[in-house]
PDB file of C-alpha atoms in Angstrom:
ATOM      1  CA  MET A   1     122.201  95.553 169.147  1.00 47.00           C
ATOM      2  CA  GLN A   2     124.602  93.022 167.674  1.00 56.00           C
ATOM      3  CA  SER A   3     123.998  90.776 164.698  1.00 55.00           C
ATOM      4  CA  ASN A   4     125.993  87.953 163.163  1.00 55.00           C
ATOM      5  CA  VAL A   5     127.238  88.769 159.699  1.00 53.00           C
ATOM      6  CA  PRO A   6     128.233  86.349 156.950  1.00 52.00           C
ATOM      7  CA  PRO A   7     131.782  86.968 155.635  1.00 48.00           C
ATOM      8  CA  GLN A   8     130.582  88.091 152.186  1.00 46.00           C
ATOM      9  CA  ALA A   9     128.655  90.936 153.839  1.00 82.00           C
ATOM     10  CA  PHE A  10     131.967  92.494 154.879  1.00 86.00           C
ATOM     11  CA  ALA A  11     132.425  93.882 151.369  1.00 90.00           C
ATOM     12  CA  ASP A  12     129.062  95.605 151.755  1.00 92.00           C
ATOM     13  CA  LEU A  13     130.195  97.247 154.995  1.00 94.00           C
ATOM     14  CA  LEU A  14     133.387  98.531 153.370  1.00 94.00           C
ATOM     15  CA  SER A  15     131.536  99.635 150.256  1.00 93.00           C
ATOM     16  CA  GLY A  16     129.092 101.542 152.454  1.00 94.00           C
ATOM     17  CA  ALA A  17     131.791 103.518 154.273  1.00 96.00           C
ATOM     18  CA  THR A  18     131.857 107.194 153.345  1.00 98.00           C
ATOM     19  CA  ARG A  19     134.727 108.589 155.470  1.00 98.00           C
ATOM     20  CA  THR A  20     136.794 106.021 157.350  1.00 98.00           C
ATOM     21  CA  ALA A  21     137.455 102.312 157.665  1.00 98.00           C
ATOM     22  CA  LEU A  22     139.723 101.436 160.593  1.00 98.00           C
ATOM     23  CA  HIS A  23     141.051  97.942 161.303  1.00 98.00           C
ATOM     24  CA  LEU A  24     142.774  96.877 164.516  1.00 98.00           C
ATOM     25  CA  GLU A  25     144.559  93.516 164.604  1.00 98.00           C
ATOM     26  CA  MET A  26     145.820  92.250 167.946  1.00 97.00           C
ATOM     27  CA  ARG A  27     146.743  88.585 167.429  1.00 96.00           C
ATOM     28  CA  ASP A  28     150.249  87.241 166.777  1.00 94.00           C
ATOM     29  CA  VAL A  29     148.926  84.307 164.763  1.00 92.00           C
ATOM     30  CA  TYR A  30     145.847  83.769 162.670  1.00 89.00           C
ATOM     31  CA  ALA A  31     144.812  80.372 161.326  1.00 84.00           C
ATOM     32  CA  VAL A  32     147.278  79.250 158.702  1.00 80.00           C
ATOM     33  CA  ASP A  33     147.805  76.146 156.621  1.00 79.00           C
ATOM     34  CA  TYR A  34     151.366  75.005 157.212  1.00 82.00           C
ATOM     35  CA  GLU A  35     151.150  72.445 154.397  1.00 86.00           C
ATOM     36  CA  SER A  36     149.876  74.486 151.449  1.00 87.00           C
ATOM     37  CA  GLY A  37     148.818  78.002 150.524  1.00 89.00           C
ATOM     38  CA  PRO A  38     150.410  81.423 150.859  1.00 91.00           C
ATOM     39  CA  PHE A  39     151.919  80.936 154.327  1.00 92.00           C
ATOM     40  CA  ALA A  40     153.428  77.552 153.394  1.00 93.00           C
ATOM     41  CA  ASP A  41     154.823  79.058 150.182  1.00 94.00           C
ATOM     42  CA  TRP A  42     156.296  81.965 152.148  1.00 95.00           C
ATOM     43  CA  ARG A  43     157.884  79.557 154.645  1.00 94.00           C
ATOM     44  CA  GLN A  44     159.600  77.852 151.699  1.00 95.00           C
ATOM     45  CA  GLY A  45     161.098  81.143 150.523  1.00 96.00           C
ATOM     46  CA  PHE A  46     158.507  82.558 148.126  1.00 95.00           C
ATOM     47  CA  ARG A  47     158.220  86.348 148.189  1.00 95.00           C
ATOM     48  CA  HIS A  48     155.977  88.504 146.040  1.00 93.00           C
ATOM     49  CA  ASN A  49     157.808  90.623 143.500  1.00 93.00           C
ATOM     50  CA  PRO A  50     156.651  94.227 144.042  1.00 93.00           C
ATOM     51  CA  ALA A  51     157.308  94.929 140.349  1.00 92.00           C
ATOM     52  CA  ASP A  52     154.979  92.099 139.222  1.00 92.00           C
ATOM     53  CA  ARG A  53     151.671  93.518 140.426  1.00 89.00           C
ATOM     54  CA  ASP A  54     149.608  91.018 138.405  1.00 88.00           C
ATOM     55  CA  SER A  55     151.062  88.159 140.462  1.00 88.00           C
ATOM     56  CA  TRP A  56     149.872  89.488 143.829  1.00 87.00           C
ATOM     57  CA  TRP A  57     146.914  91.760 143.156  1.00 81.00           C
ATOM     58  CA  ARG A  58     143.762  90.214 144.652  1.00 84.00           C
ATOM     59  CA  PRO A  59     140.051  91.029 144.804  1.00 89.00           C
ATOM     60  CA  TRP A  60     140.610  92.360 148.347  1.00 87.00           C
ATOM     61  CA  LEU A  61     143.100  94.915 147.027  1.00 92.00           C
ATOM     62  CA  ASP A  62     140.627  95.969 144.312  1.00 92.00           C
ATOM     63  CA  LEU A  63     138.029  96.622 147.006  1.00 94.00           C
ATOM     64  CA  VAL A  64     140.481  98.674 149.078  1.00 95.00           C
ATOM     65  CA  GLU A  65     141.639 100.641 146.048  1.00 95.00           C
ATOM     66  CA  GLU A  66     138.026 101.398 145.062  1.00 96.00           C
ATOM     67  CA  THR A  67     137.231 102.434 148.632  1.00 97.00           C
ATOM     68  CA  VAL A  68     140.200 104.795 148.832  1.00 98.00           C
ATOM     69  CA  ALA A  69     139.336 106.212 145.383  1.00 98.00           C
ATOM     70  CA  ARG A  70     135.902 107.149 146.787  1.00 97.00           C
ATOM     71  CA  GLY A  71     137.678 109.310 149.379  1.00 98.00           C
ATOM     72  CA  VAL A  72     137.486 106.866 152.292  1.00 98.00           C
ATOM     73  CA  THR A  73     140.573 106.715 154.497  1.00 98.00           C
ATOM     74  CA  VAL A  74     141.512 103.081 155.186  1.00 98.00           C
ATOM     75  CA  ARG A  75     143.868 102.538 158.116  1.00 98.00           C
ATOM     76  CA  ARG A  76     145.126  99.286 159.649  1.00 98.00           C
ATOM     77  CA  ALA A  77     147.036  99.040 162.932  1.00 98.00           C
ATOM     78  CA  ARG A  78     148.691  95.871 164.166  1.00 98.00           C
ATOM     79  CA  ILE A  79     149.692  95.280 167.763  1.00 98.00           C
ATOM     80  CA  VAL A  80     152.501  92.711 167.745  1.00 98.00           C
ATOM     81  CA  SER A  81     154.650  90.915 170.272  1.00 98.00           C
ATOM     82  CA  GLU A  82     158.411  91.267 169.866  1.00 98.00           C
ATOM     83  CA  PRO A  83     160.291  89.318 168.862  1.00 97.00           C
ATOM     84  CA  VAL A  84     157.575  88.863 166.259  1.00 97.00           C
ATOM     85  CA  SER A  85     156.015  85.517 165.428  1.00 95.00           C
ATOM     86  CA  GLU A  86     156.769  83.767 162.170  1.00 95.00           C
ATOM     87  CA  TYR A  87     153.238  84.614 161.053  1.00 94.00           C
ATOM     88  CA  THR A  88     153.806  88.320 161.784  1.00 97.00           C
ATOM     89  CA  ARG A  89     156.936  88.192 159.596  1.00 97.00           C
ATOM     90  CA  PHE A  90     154.751  86.723 156.847  1.00 96.00           C
ATOM     91  CA  LEU A  91     152.219  89.555 157.278  1.00 96.00           C
ATOM     92  CA  TYR A  92     154.991  92.142 157.299  1.00 97.00           C
ATOM     93  CA  ASP A  93     156.501  90.833 154.063  1.00 96.00           C
ATOM     94  CA  GLY A  94     153.140  91.058 152.284  1.00 95.00           C
ATOM     95  CA  THR A  95     151.972  94.384 153.689  1.00 97.00           C
ATOM     96  CA  PHE A  96     153.414  96.317 150.745  1.00 96.00           C
ATOM     97  CA  THR A  97     150.376  95.014 148.807  1.00 96.00           C
ATOM     98  CA  ASN A  98     147.985  96.690 151.273  1.00 96.00           C
ATOM     99  CA  VAL A  99     149.952  99.921 151.028  1.00 97.00           C
ATOM    100  CA  ALA A 100     149.930  99.730 147.214  1.00 96.00           C
ATOM    101  CA  ALA A 101     146.129  99.511 147.349  1.00 96.00           C
ATOM    102  CA  GLY A 102     145.956 102.677 149.454  1.00 97.00           C
ATOM    103  CA  GLU A 103     145.787 101.390 153.021  1.00 97.00           C
ATOM    104  CA  GLN A 104     147.805 103.177 155.650  1.00 98.00           C
ATOM    105  CA  VAL A 105     149.412 100.573 157.919  1.00 98.00           C
ATOM    106  CA  ARG A 106     151.186 100.963 161.251  1.00 98.00           C
ATOM    107  CA  TRP A 107     152.754  98.543 163.726  1.00 98.00           C
ATOM    108  CA  LEU A 108     152.806  98.860 167.523  1.00 98.00           C
ATOM    109  CA  PRO A 109     154.978  96.666 169.734  1.00 98.00           C
ATOM    110  CA  ARG A 110     152.646  95.084 172.312  1.00 98.00           C
ATOM    111  CA  ARG A 111     154.646  96.328 175.311  1.00 98.00           C
ATOM    112  CA  GLN A 112     153.893  99.895 174.175  1.00 98.00           C
ATOM    113  CA  ALA A 113     150.147  99.162 174.302  1.00 98.00           C
ATOM    114  CA  SER A 114     149.996  98.089 177.956  1.00 98.00           C
ATOM    115  CA  ASP A 115     148.165 101.187 179.155  1.00 98.00           C
ATOM    116  CA  ILE A 116     145.686 101.416 176.243  1.00 98.00           C
ATOM    117  CA  ALA A 117     142.124 100.232 176.883  1.00 97.00           C
ATOM    118  CA  LEU A 118     141.537  97.725 174.090  1.00 98.00           C
ATOM    119  CA  PRO A 119     138.420  95.790 173.094  1.00 98.00           C
ATOM    120  CA  GLY A 120     138.517  92.010 173.514  1.00 96.00           C
ATOM    121  CA  ASN A 121     138.453  91.314 169.776  1.00 97.00           C
ATOM    122  CA  ASP A 122     139.954  92.541 166.535  1.00 97.00           C
ATOM    123  CA  PHE A 123     137.584  94.869 164.734  1.00 97.00           C
ATOM    124  CA  TRP A 124     136.771  97.072 161.796  1.00 97.00           C
ATOM    125  CA  LEU A 125     135.166 100.451 162.523  1.00 98.00           C
ATOM    126  CA  PHE A 126     133.298 102.151 159.691  1.00 97.00           C
ATOM    127  CA  ASP A 127     132.615 105.895 159.787  1.00 97.00           C
ATOM    128  CA  GLU A 128     133.029 105.836 163.583  1.00 97.00           C
ATOM    129  CA  GLN A 129     129.559 104.268 163.891  1.00 96.00           C
ATOM    130  CA  VAL A 130     129.526 100.623 162.804  1.00 94.00           C
ATOM    131  CA  VAL A 131     131.762  98.018 164.442  1.00 95.00           C
ATOM    132  CA  ARG A 132     132.433  94.678 162.798  1.00 95.00           C
ATOM    133  CA  TRP A 133     133.923  92.377 165.443  1.00 95.00           C
ATOM    134  CA  ASN A 134     136.197  89.581 164.188  1.00 93.00           C
ATOM    135  CA  HIS A 135     135.960  86.423 166.303  1.00 92.00           C
ATOM    136  CA  PHE A 136     138.711  83.793 166.355  1.00 91.00           C
ATOM    137  CA  SER A 137     139.344  80.465 168.039  1.00 89.00           C
ATOM    138  CA  GLY A 138     142.353  80.028 170.314  1.00 87.00           C
ATOM    139  CA  GLU A 139     144.231  78.645 167.301  1.00 85.00           C
ATOM    140  CA  GLY A 140     143.345  81.696 165.221  1.00 87.00           C
ATOM    141  CA  ALA A 141     140.626  80.175 163.031  1.00 86.00           C
ATOM    142  CA  SER A 142     137.907  82.596 162.061  1.00 87.00           C
ATOM    143  CA  GLN A 143     134.725  82.098 164.041  1.00 89.00           C
ATOM    144  CA  GLY A 144     132.842  84.668 162.007  1.00 86.00           C
ATOM    145  CA  GLY A 145     131.941  88.084 163.177  1.00 89.00           C
ATOM    146  CA  ALA A 146     129.226  90.295 164.504  1.00 91.00           C
ATOM    147  CA  VAL A 147     128.164  93.835 163.740  1.00 92.00           C
ATOM    148  CA  THR A 148     126.998  96.447 166.191  1.00 93.00           C
ATOM    149  CA  LYS A 149     125.951 100.063 165.952  1.00 93.00           C
ATOM    150  CA  ASP A 150     126.124 100.516 169.710  1.00 95.00           C
ATOM    151  CA  PRO A 151     127.575 104.016 170.285  1.00 96.00           C
ATOM    152  CA  ALA A 152     129.549 102.887 173.359  1.00 97.00           C
ATOM    153  CA  ALA A 153     131.226 100.064 171.407  1.00 96.00           C
ATOM    154  CA  ALA A 154     131.985 102.422 168.520  1.00 97.00           C
ATOM    155  CA  LYS A 155     133.546 104.946 170.911  1.00 98.00           C
ATOM    156  CA  LEU A 156     135.630 102.252 172.624  1.00 98.00           C
ATOM    157  CA  CYS A 157     136.931 101.086 169.245  1.00 98.00           C
ATOM    158  CA  SER A 158     137.563 104.605 167.986  1.00 98.00           C
ATOM    159  CA  ASP A 159     139.429 105.633 171.134  1.00 98.00           C
ATOM    160  CA  ALA A 160     141.466 102.416 171.167  1.00 98.00           C
ATOM    161  CA  PHE A 161     142.348 102.650 167.503  1.00 98.00           C
ATOM    162  CA  GLU A 162     143.414 106.300 167.705  1.00 98.00           C
ATOM    163  CA  ALA A 163     145.559 105.633 170.797  1.00 98.00           C
ATOM    164  CA  VAL A 164     147.270 102.741 169.021  1.00 98.00           C
ATOM    165  CA  TRP A 165     147.667 104.734 165.798  1.00 98.00           C
ATOM    166  CA  GLU A 166     149.286 107.643 167.620  1.00 98.00           C
ATOM    167  CA  ARG A 167     151.997 105.394 169.084  1.00 98.00           C
ATOM    168  CA  ALA A 168     152.422 102.990 166.179  1.00 98.00           C
ATOM    169  CA  VAL A 169     155.195 103.081 163.603  1.00 98.00           C
ATOM    170  CA  PRO A 170     154.343 103.530 159.905  1.00 98.00           C
ATOM    171  CA  HIS A 171     154.940 100.362 157.888  1.00 98.00           C
ATOM    172  CA  ASP A 172     157.829 101.819 155.896  1.00 97.00           C
ATOM    173  CA  GLN A 173     159.619 102.742 159.143  1.00 98.00           C
ATOM    174  CA  TYR A 174     158.876  99.664 161.251  1.00 98.00           C
ATOM    175  CA  GLU A 175     161.760  97.230 161.712  1.00 96.00           C
ATOM    176  CA  ILE A 176     160.997  93.597 162.468  1.00 93.00           C
ATOM    177  CA  HIS A 177     162.442  92.435 165.798  1.00 88.00           C
TER     178      HIS A 177
END
């Protein structure tokens, strides 16, 4: 059974994880504001200073750090087209913040994922049992999400994530193309 979940409930799902939280991202662009905000700032040359943690630490990173401190493994895999999109470059430049919070992050060039059975949407998988689907418009705007505890969906997501993870390159070794 699937249920729609308000965005604030995501923190509850992550806080409830006891072993693993896996995130698979498969889009080259997510909704961005080209006029203002972090992506616009990045496009104009702004880069976070890794030594100035106070300037880039966010509530999201607190949640990840707390989750990892509880013994939960948090892994994120990104399937990306190469050459990468401008938005993927933006994500890449800021990923050191995720790693600093304790996430393990890997990148997989899309052409190396051709023979992997992948779900139709990005997802989070908690403790190999609860799937939180992320729904997006064609332009990348969030359309909310849905949660399922369907064992077949959880297995599909687990198998897909592990296949991607096995082939993907750790963040500190991935070179933008």
